[in-house]
């Protein structure tokens, strides 16, 4: 009867994990709660969950009861052996097992006796991590029943962990290619060094400040990053020139917006990047109509993102030295922008930039500190 | 309640939960999304004792009259053709998708939102019905799971709701996994391909070089029996191999004459630049494409250590980089350049073979190029034709773009 009741409790825990995966957004928190109960259900002293860090070839704990993060080499101890083989292990007495590494006991002041160690595998069979339950309270070794429950929890957790990892990785992949592209672009236009990343960061802040939805903020951020992509096709005679441009040169320069359009249209964006091609090429269009490239969208039909990027771009360009132009101070550049509010620029965007003025320097420092950064706001 | 009865209840519960445990193990081993969703709904139906089970996902559908619309589209519907429902209160599934709350009905026909047309079409009689939302990790509803006609009882119970929610959660994780993978693949793909187009656009003298080298490398890879992820990595390596050329000044890159020694050094520096860029972004590359930077940046290394930028030798040069090296030389020599005529393919092949004999290039790779030569010649023609077409289009449209009057460029810069 007791055994049966224990089984029910274990299986109910499994069911709860399945249900809560669905509503809990903080996966680490959820796993900590479930594993806390798991320790009681399996009548054990402690349980832990380690993930593989591919870069350092280590295992690190995301669930470790009563201790801080534990980190050790992927080929150490019972956990390492579990990760290496992908097979679960039932160890009746850890100190009798040559694979056991007593170092962590020494560090944490814990005394390990029996261990149940189970790998977390993804759908491709790759090991993502290891979970362990330590010291069955009745002194007996863990049994087959315990193993089945832990395996089921581990497989559910693995799927959820992989989702989170995939999400992070997807953000990283986009960031990797765009950062690479911007670095290549900067080599073409050394004076534009940082320019795209600065426009990107300022445009993001402004879009946020103006209260746009996160999805739109992200789209404007990417459009800001890519707005000058077309400069790849502008000759460096023009990009590197130290004096004002001739009208013919100006024409070739202006044409970079058309190239941006052409390059972005050649790409087929999906997800959060979809729509950047409708924003980025129009950063030189004027609020009351006109500007380049000619033709629609014009004036009031301009997407809000284009109007934001027009302001951040012009603001930053005024503060740089190009074509023999003297760089303006931040105040003078802000003033220059405000002079053209309602004609060249959208007043709403101009006001937002002014409200952000106290933060602008800090944002610039942040951009320069991390040339390749993870996207989003949090990092 | 007597002991015996209590035990029976516990055992029944264990049985159902056991089934759930088995399913969770089964689910992690299925990789194909459609099969996985079918499996989830089949097991949900079995465990809940339902006559039928359906899974709907919200999809963006093109509507000829109203443009794009979000609809519920059935993915797994037993015995029924595809069902499409609007996200509104004209059906139970639509209501659950809209409100995000579970709906448990004893008799569907008593609910005004129930849409009985599918019953009529399929000669089915819906009685009890349990419908649960599927949510992604951001909490948005991405679909709906539904089970019909509880066997051996008049309606689905509270316990059934929990179990269906657990299945829904599994299904939404699977769907999200598949979607992320697809999105990641597509974004990465389009950015890298688009970038190659942009690199080629600047360097019109070697127009199409990036695309041709990539295509040749793939043909060589296939001739060597490469597949799947290896070919994909090779392809991205090819598309990125000349990224650093963006840093070479126009006067050298576009020089219509033979280059001086110094100028040649500058050209060579593009490989170091490619490497610097790719090294900087490598930690963000998806795990399965971590080899790409090395492949792209080592395409000028030679097996005997005479290459650049790192003078790597033998095994230090990956198979992908060796393939790219051969593809790159083959295109450089067979393409028309301003300072010299293109060499015929057979002459170039002889040169490559000599390089292999003398230990600079991988002879297995050169042999594979020889085997793949007919295909290589064919893809080269296809790519060159496409580039010519793009040029023609640009001649027409580019004229308008470039000669448009530009006034009022107060916002210029």
Short mmCIF file of N, CA, C and O in Angstrom, two decimals, chain A residues 226-342:
data_model
loop_
_atom_site.label_atom_id
_atom_site.label_comp_id
_atom_site.label_asym_id
_atom_site.label_seq_id
_atom_site.Cartn_x
_atom_site.Cartn_y
_atom_site.Cartn_z
N UNK A 226 20.65 47.29 -39.90
CA UNK A 226 20.89 47.02 -41.32
C UNK A 226 20.67 48.23 -42.23
O UNK A 226 20.76 48.11 -43.44
N UNK A 227 20.39 49.42 -41.66
CA UNK A 227 19.95 50.52 -42.51
C UNK A 227 21.00 50.94 -43.54
O UNK A 227 20.66 51.38 -44.63
N UNK A 228 22.27 50.76 -43.22
CA UNK A 228 23.32 51.20 -44.14
C UNK A 228 23.94 50.05 -44.92
O UNK A 228 25.02 50.21 -45.49
N UNK A 229 23.29 48.91 -44.95
CA UNK A 229 23.83 47.74 -45.64
C UNK A 229 24.25 48.09 -47.07
O UNK A 229 25.25 47.61 -47.59
N UNK A 230 23.47 48.96 -47.70
CA UNK A 230 23.72 49.33 -49.10
C UNK A 230 25.06 50.02 -49.31
O UNK A 230 25.53 50.13 -50.44
N UNK A 231 25.70 50.47 -48.22
CA UNK A 231 26.99 51.14 -48.38
C UNK A 231 28.06 50.19 -48.91
O UNK A 231 29.10 50.62 -49.40
N UNK A 232 27.79 48.90 -48.82
CA UNK A 232 28.70 47.92 -49.40
C UNK A 232 28.95 48.27 -50.87
O UNK A 232 30.04 48.12 -51.39
N UNK A 233 27.92 48.79 -51.53
CA UNK A 233 28.02 49.04 -52.96
C UNK A 233 28.47 50.46 -53.31
O UNK A 233 28.56 50.81 -54.48
N UNK A 234 28.75 51.27 -52.29
CA UNK A 234 29.23 52.64 -52.56
C UNK A 234 30.76 52.62 -52.59
O UNK A 234 31.38 51.98 -51.76
N UNK A 235 31.38 53.31 -53.56
CA UNK A 235 32.83 53.21 -53.69
C UNK A 235 33.51 53.91 -52.52
O UNK A 235 33.01 54.91 -51.99
N UNK A 236 34.70 53.41 -52.15
CA UNK A 236 35.32 54.00 -50.97
C UNK A 236 35.94 55.36 -51.25
O UNK A 236 36.25 56.10 -50.34
N UNK A 237 36.06 55.73 -52.51
CA UNK A 237 36.44 57.09 -52.87
C UNK A 237 35.48 58.08 -52.20
O UNK A 237 35.88 59.12 -51.69
N UNK A 238 34.21 57.71 -52.18
CA UNK A 238 33.19 58.58 -51.59
C UNK A 238 33.15 58.42 -50.07
O UNK A 238 33.13 59.38 -49.32
N UNK A 239 33.17 57.15 -49.64
CA UNK A 239 33.06 56.92 -48.19
C UNK A 239 34.24 57.54 -47.44
O UNK A 239 34.09 57.99 -46.32
N UNK A 240 35.42 57.57 -48.09
CA UNK A 240 36.62 58.02 -47.38
C UNK A 240 36.95 59.48 -47.66
O UNK A 240 37.93 60.00 -47.15
N UNK A 241 36.16 60.14 -48.47
CA UNK A 241 36.51 61.51 -48.88
C UNK A 241 36.54 62.48 -47.70
O UNK A 241 35.72 62.38 -46.79
N UNK A 242 37.50 63.43 -47.78
CA UNK A 242 37.70 64.35 -46.67
C UNK A 242 37.08 65.71 -46.89
O UNK A 242 37.16 66.58 -46.03
N UNK A 243 36.50 65.93 -48.05
CA UNK A 243 35.92 67.23 -48.38
C UNK A 243 34.46 67.04 -48.76
O UNK A 243 34.02 65.91 -48.98
N UNK A 244 33.69 68.12 -48.84
CA UNK A 244 32.28 67.98 -49.23
C UNK A 244 32.15 67.25 -50.57
O UNK A 244 33.02 67.38 -51.43
N UNK A 245 31.06 66.52 -50.73
CA UNK A 245 30.85 65.73 -51.94
C UNK A 245 30.38 66.63 -53.09
O UNK A 245 29.65 67.59 -52.87
N UNK A 246 30.79 66.28 -54.31
CA UNK A 246 30.23 66.94 -55.48
C UNK A 246 28.80 66.42 -55.66
O UNK A 246 28.42 65.41 -55.06
N UNK A 247 28.02 67.08 -56.49
CA UNK A 247 26.63 66.65 -56.63
C UNK A 247 26.55 65.24 -57.21
O UNK A 247 25.67 64.45 -56.86
N UNK A 248 27.51 64.94 -58.08
CA UNK A 248 27.50 63.60 -58.67
C UNK A 248 27.83 62.55 -57.61
O UNK A 248 27.19 61.50 -57.53
N UNK A 249 28.82 62.89 -56.77
CA UNK A 249 29.18 61.97 -55.69
C UNK A 249 28.03 61.82 -54.70
O UNK A 249 27.75 60.73 -54.22
N UNK A 250 27.37 62.94 -54.43
CA UNK A 250 26.23 62.91 -53.52
C UNK A 250 25.17 61.92 -54.03
O UNK A 250 24.58 61.15 -53.27
N UNK A 251 24.99 61.96 -55.36
CA UNK A 251 24.00 61.08 -55.99
C UNK A 251 24.37 59.60 -55.76
O UNK A 251 23.52 58.79 -55.40
N UNK A 252 25.64 59.29 -55.96
CA UNK A 252 26.06 57.90 -55.76
C UNK A 252 25.90 57.52 -54.29
O UNK A 252 25.46 56.42 -53.96
N UNK A 253 26.25 58.47 -53.42
CA UNK A 253 26.14 58.20 -51.99
C UNK A 253 24.67 57.94 -51.61
O UNK A 253 24.34 56.95 -50.95
N UNK A 254 23.81 58.86 -52.03
CA UNK A 254 22.39 58.73 -51.70
C UNK A 254 21.82 57.38 -52.14
O UNK A 254 20.91 56.84 -51.53
N UNK A 255 22.39 56.89 -53.22
CA UNK A 255 21.89 55.64 -53.77
C UNK A 255 22.08 54.45 -52.83
O UNK A 255 21.50 53.39 -53.06
N UNK A 256 22.85 54.61 -51.75
CA UNK A 256 23.06 53.47 -50.85
C UNK A 256 21.73 52.99 -50.27
O UNK A 256 21.57 51.81 -49.98
N UNK A 257 20.77 53.92 -50.13
CA UNK A 257 19.48 53.50 -49.58
C UNK A 257 18.76 52.55 -50.54
O UNK A 257 18.06 51.63 -50.12
N UNK A 258 18.98 52.80 -51.85
CA UNK A 258 18.38 51.91 -52.84
C UNK A 258 19.03 50.53 -52.78
O UNK A 258 18.37 49.51 -52.88
N UNK A 259 20.36 50.55 -52.57
CA UNK A 259 21.05 49.25 -52.44
C UNK A 259 20.59 48.53 -51.17
O UNK A 259 20.44 47.31 -51.17
N UNK A 260 20.41 49.27 -50.10
CA UNK A 260 19.90 48.64 -48.88
C UNK A 260 18.58 47.94 -49.20
O UNK A 260 18.37 46.78 -48.84
N UNK A 261 17.72 48.65 -49.91
CA UNK A 261 16.43 48.08 -50.29
C UNK A 261 16.64 46.82 -51.13
O UNK A 261 16.04 45.77 -50.87
N UNK A 262 17.54 46.93 -52.10
CA UNK A 262 17.75 45.80 -52.99
C UNK A 262 18.29 44.58 -52.24
O UNK A 262 17.81 43.47 -52.42
N UNK A 263 19.29 44.81 -51.36
CA UNK A 263 19.86 43.68 -50.62
C UNK A 263 18.83 43.06 -49.67
O UNK A 263 18.73 41.84 -49.55
N UNK A 264 18.08 43.91 -49.00
CA UNK A 264 17.13 43.38 -48.02
C UNK A 264 15.96 42.68 -48.71
O UNK A 264 15.43 41.70 -48.21
N UNK A 265 15.59 43.21 -49.88
CA UNK A 265 14.50 42.54 -50.60
C UNK A 265 14.93 41.17 -51.10
O UNK A 265 14.11 40.27 -51.26
N UNK A 266 16.24 41.03 -51.35
CA UNK A 266 16.74 39.73 -51.82
C UNK A 266 16.69 38.70 -50.69
O UNK A 266 16.72 37.51 -50.93
N UNK A 267 16.64 39.19 -49.45
CA UNK A 267 16.56 38.26 -48.33
C UNK A 267 15.08 38.00 -48.02
O UNK A 267 14.25 38.86 -48.24
N UNK A 268 14.82 36.82 -47.55
CA UNK A 268 13.43 36.52 -47.21
C UNK A 268 13.35 36.34 -45.71
O UNK A 268 13.64 35.28 -45.19
N UNK A 269 12.95 37.40 -45.03
CA UNK A 269 12.95 37.35 -43.58
C UNK A 269 11.68 36.71 -43.04
O UNK A 269 10.60 36.87 -43.60
N UNK A 270 11.85 36.02 -41.93
CA UNK A 270 10.67 35.48 -41.25
C UNK A 270 10.83 35.79 -39.77
O UNK A 270 11.89 36.25 -39.34
N UNK A 271 9.79 35.51 -39.01
CA UNK A 271 9.86 35.74 -37.57
C UNK A 271 10.03 37.21 -37.26
O UNK A 271 9.51 38.07 -37.96
N UNK A 272 10.83 37.49 -36.22
CA UNK A 272 10.91 38.87 -35.74
C UNK A 272 11.63 39.79 -36.72
O UNK A 272 11.56 41.00 -36.59
N UNK A 273 12.31 39.23 -37.72
CA UNK A 273 12.97 40.10 -38.68
C UNK A 273 12.09 40.43 -39.88
O UNK A 273 12.46 41.25 -40.73
N UNK A 274 10.93 39.77 -39.96
CA UNK A 274 10.11 40.04 -41.14
C UNK A 274 9.65 41.49 -41.11
O UNK A 274 9.27 42.02 -40.08
N UNK A 275 9.73 42.13 -42.26
CA UNK A 275 9.31 43.52 -42.32
C UNK A 275 10.45 44.52 -42.22
O UNK A 275 10.24 45.71 -42.41
N UNK A 276 11.70 44.08 -41.92
CA UNK A 276 12.79 45.06 -41.83
C UNK A 276 13.02 45.74 -43.18
O UNK A 276 13.42 46.90 -43.24
N UNK A 277 12.73 45.02 -44.26
CA UNK A 277 12.97 45.59 -45.59
C UNK A 277 12.00 46.74 -45.88
O UNK A 277 12.25 47.57 -46.75
N UNK A 278 10.91 46.80 -45.12
CA UNK A 278 9.95 47.90 -45.32
C UNK A 278 10.30 49.12 -44.45
O UNK A 278 9.65 50.15 -44.54
N UNK A 279 11.32 48.97 -43.59
CA UNK A 279 11.68 50.07 -42.68
C UNK A 279 13.06 50.64 -43.02
O UNK A 279 13.21 51.84 -43.25
N UNK A 280 14.05 49.75 -43.06
CA UNK A 280 15.45 50.19 -43.14
C UNK A 280 15.78 51.10 -44.33
O UNK A 280 16.51 52.08 -44.17
N UNK A 281 15.28 50.82 -45.55
CA UNK A 281 15.74 51.63 -46.68
C UNK A 281 15.24 53.07 -46.66
O UNK A 281 15.72 53.89 -47.43
N UNK A 282 14.31 53.40 -45.79
CA UNK A 282 13.66 54.72 -45.88
C UNK A 282 14.13 55.68 -44.80
O UNK A 282 13.40 56.58 -44.40
N UNK A 283 15.37 55.50 -44.35
CA UNK A 283 15.86 56.36 -43.27
C UNK A 283 16.29 57.74 -43.77
O UNK A 283 16.73 58.56 -42.99
N UNK A 284 16.23 57.99 -45.08
CA UNK A 284 16.55 59.33 -45.59
C UNK A 284 15.32 60.00 -46.19
O UNK A 284 15.43 60.95 -46.96
N UNK A 285 14.14 59.48 -45.87
CA UNK A 285 12.91 60.11 -46.35
C UNK A 285 12.51 61.20 -45.35
O UNK A 285 12.78 61.11 -44.17
N UNK A 286 11.86 62.24 -45.88
CA UNK A 286 11.50 63.37 -45.03
C UNK A 286 10.07 63.25 -44.54
O UNK A 286 9.20 62.74 -45.23
N UNK A 287 9.85 63.77 -43.33
CA UNK A 287 8.56 63.64 -42.68
C UNK A 287 7.45 64.32 -43.49
O UNK A 287 6.34 63.82 -43.62
N UNK A 288 7.75 65.50 -44.07
CA UNK A 288 6.68 66.20 -44.80
C UNK A 288 6.69 65.82 -46.28
O UNK A 288 6.04 66.46 -47.10
N UNK A 289 7.42 64.76 -46.64
CA UNK A 289 7.46 64.33 -48.04
C UNK A 289 8.82 64.58 -48.65
O UNK A 289 9.55 65.46 -48.21
N UNK A 290 9.17 63.75 -49.66
CA UNK A 290 10.46 63.91 -50.33
C UNK A 290 11.56 63.15 -49.63
O UNK A 290 11.30 62.34 -48.73
N UNK A 291 12.81 63.45 -50.04
CA UNK A 291 13.94 62.67 -49.55
C UNK A 291 14.22 61.53 -50.52
O UNK A 291 13.62 61.47 -51.59
N UNK A 292 15.12 60.64 -50.13
CA UNK A 292 15.40 59.54 -51.06
C UNK A 292 15.38 58.22 -50.32
O UNK A 292 15.54 58.20 -49.10
N UNK A 293 15.18 57.09 -51.02
CA UNK A 293 14.88 57.01 -52.45
C UNK A 293 13.51 57.63 -52.77
O UNK A 293 12.62 57.60 -51.91
N UNK A 294 13.34 58.17 -54.00
CA UNK A 294 12.08 58.78 -54.38
C UNK A 294 10.96 57.73 -54.48
O UNK A 294 11.26 56.54 -54.56
N UNK A 295 9.75 58.18 -54.47
CA UNK A 295 8.62 57.25 -54.61
C UNK A 295 8.09 56.82 -53.26
O UNK A 295 8.60 57.26 -52.23
N UNK A 296 7.07 55.98 -53.27
CA UNK A 296 6.46 55.56 -52.01
C UNK A 296 7.40 54.64 -51.24
O UNK A 296 8.26 54.03 -51.86
N UNK A 297 7.21 54.53 -49.92
CA UNK A 297 6.26 55.27 -49.09
C UNK A 297 6.75 56.71 -48.88
O UNK A 297 7.95 56.94 -48.82
N UNK A 298 5.83 57.63 -48.76
CA UNK A 298 6.22 59.02 -48.67
C UNK A 298 5.49 59.70 -47.51
O UNK A 298 4.36 59.36 -47.18
N UNK A 299 6.17 60.66 -46.91
CA UNK A 299 5.56 61.51 -45.88
C UNK A 299 4.84 60.72 -44.82
O UNK A 299 5.42 59.90 -44.13
N UNK A 300 3.54 60.93 -44.72
CA UNK A 300 2.78 60.33 -43.62
C UNK A 300 2.66 58.82 -43.75
O UNK A 300 2.29 58.14 -42.80
N UNK A 301 2.95 58.27 -44.96
CA UNK A 301 2.90 56.81 -45.12
C UNK A 301 4.17 56.12 -44.64
O UNK A 301 4.25 54.90 -44.63
N UNK A 302 5.17 56.91 -44.27
CA UNK A 302 6.42 56.29 -43.81
C UNK A 302 6.18 55.47 -42.55
O UNK A 302 5.50 55.92 -41.63
N UNK A 303 6.74 54.25 -42.50
CA UNK A 303 6.58 53.47 -41.28
C UNK A 303 7.23 54.20 -40.10
O UNK A 303 8.21 54.94 -40.28
N UNK A 304 6.69 53.99 -38.93
CA UNK A 304 7.21 54.65 -37.74
C UNK A 304 8.68 54.32 -37.52
O UNK A 304 9.47 55.17 -37.11
N UNK A 305 9.04 53.06 -37.83
CA UNK A 305 10.43 52.64 -37.67
C UNK A 305 11.37 53.48 -38.53
O UNK A 305 12.44 53.89 -38.08
N UNK A 306 10.98 53.76 -39.77
CA UNK A 306 11.82 54.57 -40.65
C UNK A 306 11.99 55.97 -40.07
O UNK A 306 13.07 56.57 -40.14
N UNK A 307 10.93 56.51 -39.48
CA UNK A 307 10.98 57.87 -38.93
C UNK A 307 11.90 57.92 -37.71
O UNK A 307 12.60 58.89 -37.49
N UNK A 308 11.86 56.83 -36.93
CA UNK A 308 12.74 56.76 -35.76
C UNK A 308 14.20 56.67 -36.21
O UNK A 308 15.07 57.40 -35.73
N UNK A 309 14.46 55.80 -37.18
CA UNK A 309 15.84 55.61 -37.62
C UNK A 309 16.36 56.87 -38.31
O UNK A 309 17.53 57.23 -38.18
N UNK A 310 15.48 57.59 -39.01
CA UNK A 310 15.90 58.85 -39.64
C UNK A 310 16.46 59.80 -38.59
O UNK A 310 17.49 60.45 -38.81
N UNK A 311 15.82 59.86 -37.43
CA UNK A 311 16.26 60.77 -36.37
C UNK A 311 17.57 60.28 -35.73
O UNK A 311 18.53 61.04 -35.61
N UNK A 312 17.62 59.02 -35.36
CA UNK A 312 18.84 58.54 -34.68
C UNK A 312 20.03 58.63 -35.64
O UNK A 312 21.14 59.01 -35.23
N UNK A 313 19.81 58.27 -36.90
CA UNK A 313 20.89 58.28 -37.88
C UNK A 313 21.42 59.70 -38.06
O UNK A 313 22.63 59.95 -37.94
N UNK A 314 20.52 60.66 -38.31
CA UNK A 314 20.96 62.04 -38.56
C UNK A 314 21.62 62.62 -37.31
O UNK A 314 22.65 63.30 -37.40
N UNK A 315 21.06 62.33 -36.15
CA UNK A 315 21.63 62.81 -34.90
C UNK A 315 23.08 62.35 -34.74
O UNK A 315 23.99 63.13 -34.43
N UNK A 316 23.32 61.06 -35.00
CA UNK A 316 24.66 60.50 -34.83
C UNK A 316 25.62 61.01 -35.90
O UNK A 316 26.80 61.25 -35.64
N UNK A 317 25.11 61.19 -37.12
CA UNK A 317 25.97 61.66 -38.20
C UNK A 317 26.43 63.09 -37.92
O UNK A 317 27.59 63.44 -38.15
N UNK A 318 25.55 63.93 -37.38
CA UNK A 318 25.94 65.31 -37.04
C UNK A 318 27.09 65.33 -36.05
O UNK A 318 27.86 66.28 -35.99
N UNK A 319 27.15 64.30 -35.20
CA UNK A 319 28.19 64.28 -34.17
C UNK A 319 29.48 63.63 -34.66
O UNK A 319 30.43 63.47 -33.90
N UNK A 320 29.52 63.23 -35.93
CA UNK A 320 30.73 62.60 -36.45
C UNK A 320 31.39 63.54 -37.45
O UNK A 320 30.77 64.49 -37.92
N UNK A 321 32.65 63.28 -37.77
CA UNK A 321 33.31 64.13 -38.77
C UNK A 321 33.36 63.36 -40.08
O UNK A 321 33.89 62.27 -40.16
N UNK A 322 32.73 63.92 -41.07
CA UNK A 322 32.70 63.27 -42.37
C UNK A 322 32.71 64.36 -43.42
O UNK A 322 32.10 65.41 -43.25
N UNK A 323 33.43 64.08 -44.49
CA UNK A 323 33.45 65.00 -45.63
C UNK A 323 33.81 66.44 -45.22
O UNK A 323 33.19 67.41 -45.63
N UNK A 324 34.77 66.52 -44.33
CA UNK A 324 35.25 67.84 -43.93
C UNK A 324 34.32 68.59 -42.99
O UNK A 324 34.57 69.73 -42.64
N UNK A 325 33.26 67.93 -42.57
CA UNK A 325 32.30 68.59 -41.70
C UNK A 325 32.79 68.54 -40.24
O UNK A 325 33.34 67.55 -39.79
N UNK A 326 32.58 69.66 -39.53
CA UNK A 326 33.00 69.71 -38.14
C UNK A 326 31.97 68.96 -37.28
O UNK A 326 30.77 69.19 -37.43
N UNK A 327 32.41 68.04 -36.41
CA UNK A 327 31.43 67.31 -35.59
C UNK A 327 30.74 68.24 -34.59
O UNK A 327 31.39 69.10 -34.01
N UNK A 328 29.46 68.07 -34.42
CA UNK A 328 28.71 68.88 -33.45
C UNK A 328 28.75 68.19 -32.08
O UNK A 328 28.89 66.98 -31.99
N UNK A 329 28.55 69.01 -31.03
CA UNK A 329 28.40 68.43 -29.70
C UNK A 329 27.01 67.79 -29.63
O UNK A 329 26.16 68.03 -30.49
N UNK A 330 26.77 67.01 -28.58
CA UNK A 330 25.45 66.39 -28.44
C UNK A 330 24.35 67.45 -28.39
O UNK A 330 23.32 67.32 -29.07
N UNK A 331 24.58 68.52 -27.63
CA UNK A 331 23.56 69.58 -27.52
C UNK A 331 23.27 70.20 -28.88
O UNK A 331 22.12 70.39 -29.26
N UNK A 332 24.36 70.52 -29.59
CA UNK A 332 24.18 71.16 -30.90
C UNK A 332 23.49 70.22 -31.88
O UNK A 332 22.67 70.63 -32.70
N UNK A 333 23.81 68.96 -31.78
CA UNK A 333 23.20 67.99 -32.69
C UNK A 333 21.70 67.85 -32.38
O UNK A 333 20.87 67.80 -33.29
N UNK A 334 21.39 67.83 -31.09
CA UNK A 334 19.97 67.77 -30.69
C UNK A 334 19.24 69.01 -31.21
O UNK A 334 18.11 68.94 -31.71
N UNK A 335 19.90 70.17 -31.07
CA UNK A 335 19.30 71.42 -31.53
C UNK A 335 19.08 71.38 -33.04
O UNK A 335 18.02 71.75 -33.55
N UNK A 336 20.09 70.88 -33.76
CA UNK A 336 20.02 70.77 -35.22
C UNK A 336 18.80 69.92 -35.63
O UNK A 336 18.08 70.26 -36.56
N UNK A 337 18.61 68.83 -34.89
CA UNK A 337 17.48 67.93 -35.20
C UNK A 337 16.16 68.66 -34.92
O UNK A 337 15.24 68.64 -35.75
N UNK A 338 16.10 69.35 -33.77
CA UNK A 338 14.84 69.99 -33.40
C UNK A 338 14.45 71.09 -34.40
O UNK A 338 13.28 71.30 -34.67
N UNK A 339 15.45 71.78 -34.95
CA UNK A 339 15.21 72.80 -35.98
C UNK A 339 14.41 72.23 -37.15
O UNK A 339 13.72 72.95 -37.85
N UNK A 340 14.60 70.94 -37.39
CA UNK A 340 13.97 70.30 -38.56
C UNK A 340 12.79 69.42 -38.19
O UNK A 340 12.33 68.62 -38.99
N UNK A 341 12.35 69.58 -36.94
CA UNK A 341 11.19 68.80 -36.48
C UNK A 341 9.95 69.25 -37.26
O UNK A 341 9.70 70.45 -37.39
N UNK A 342 9.20 68.29 -37.76
CA UNK A 342 7.99 68.63 -38.51
C UNK A 342 8.25 68.82 -40.00
O UNK A 342 7.32 68.78 -40.80
#
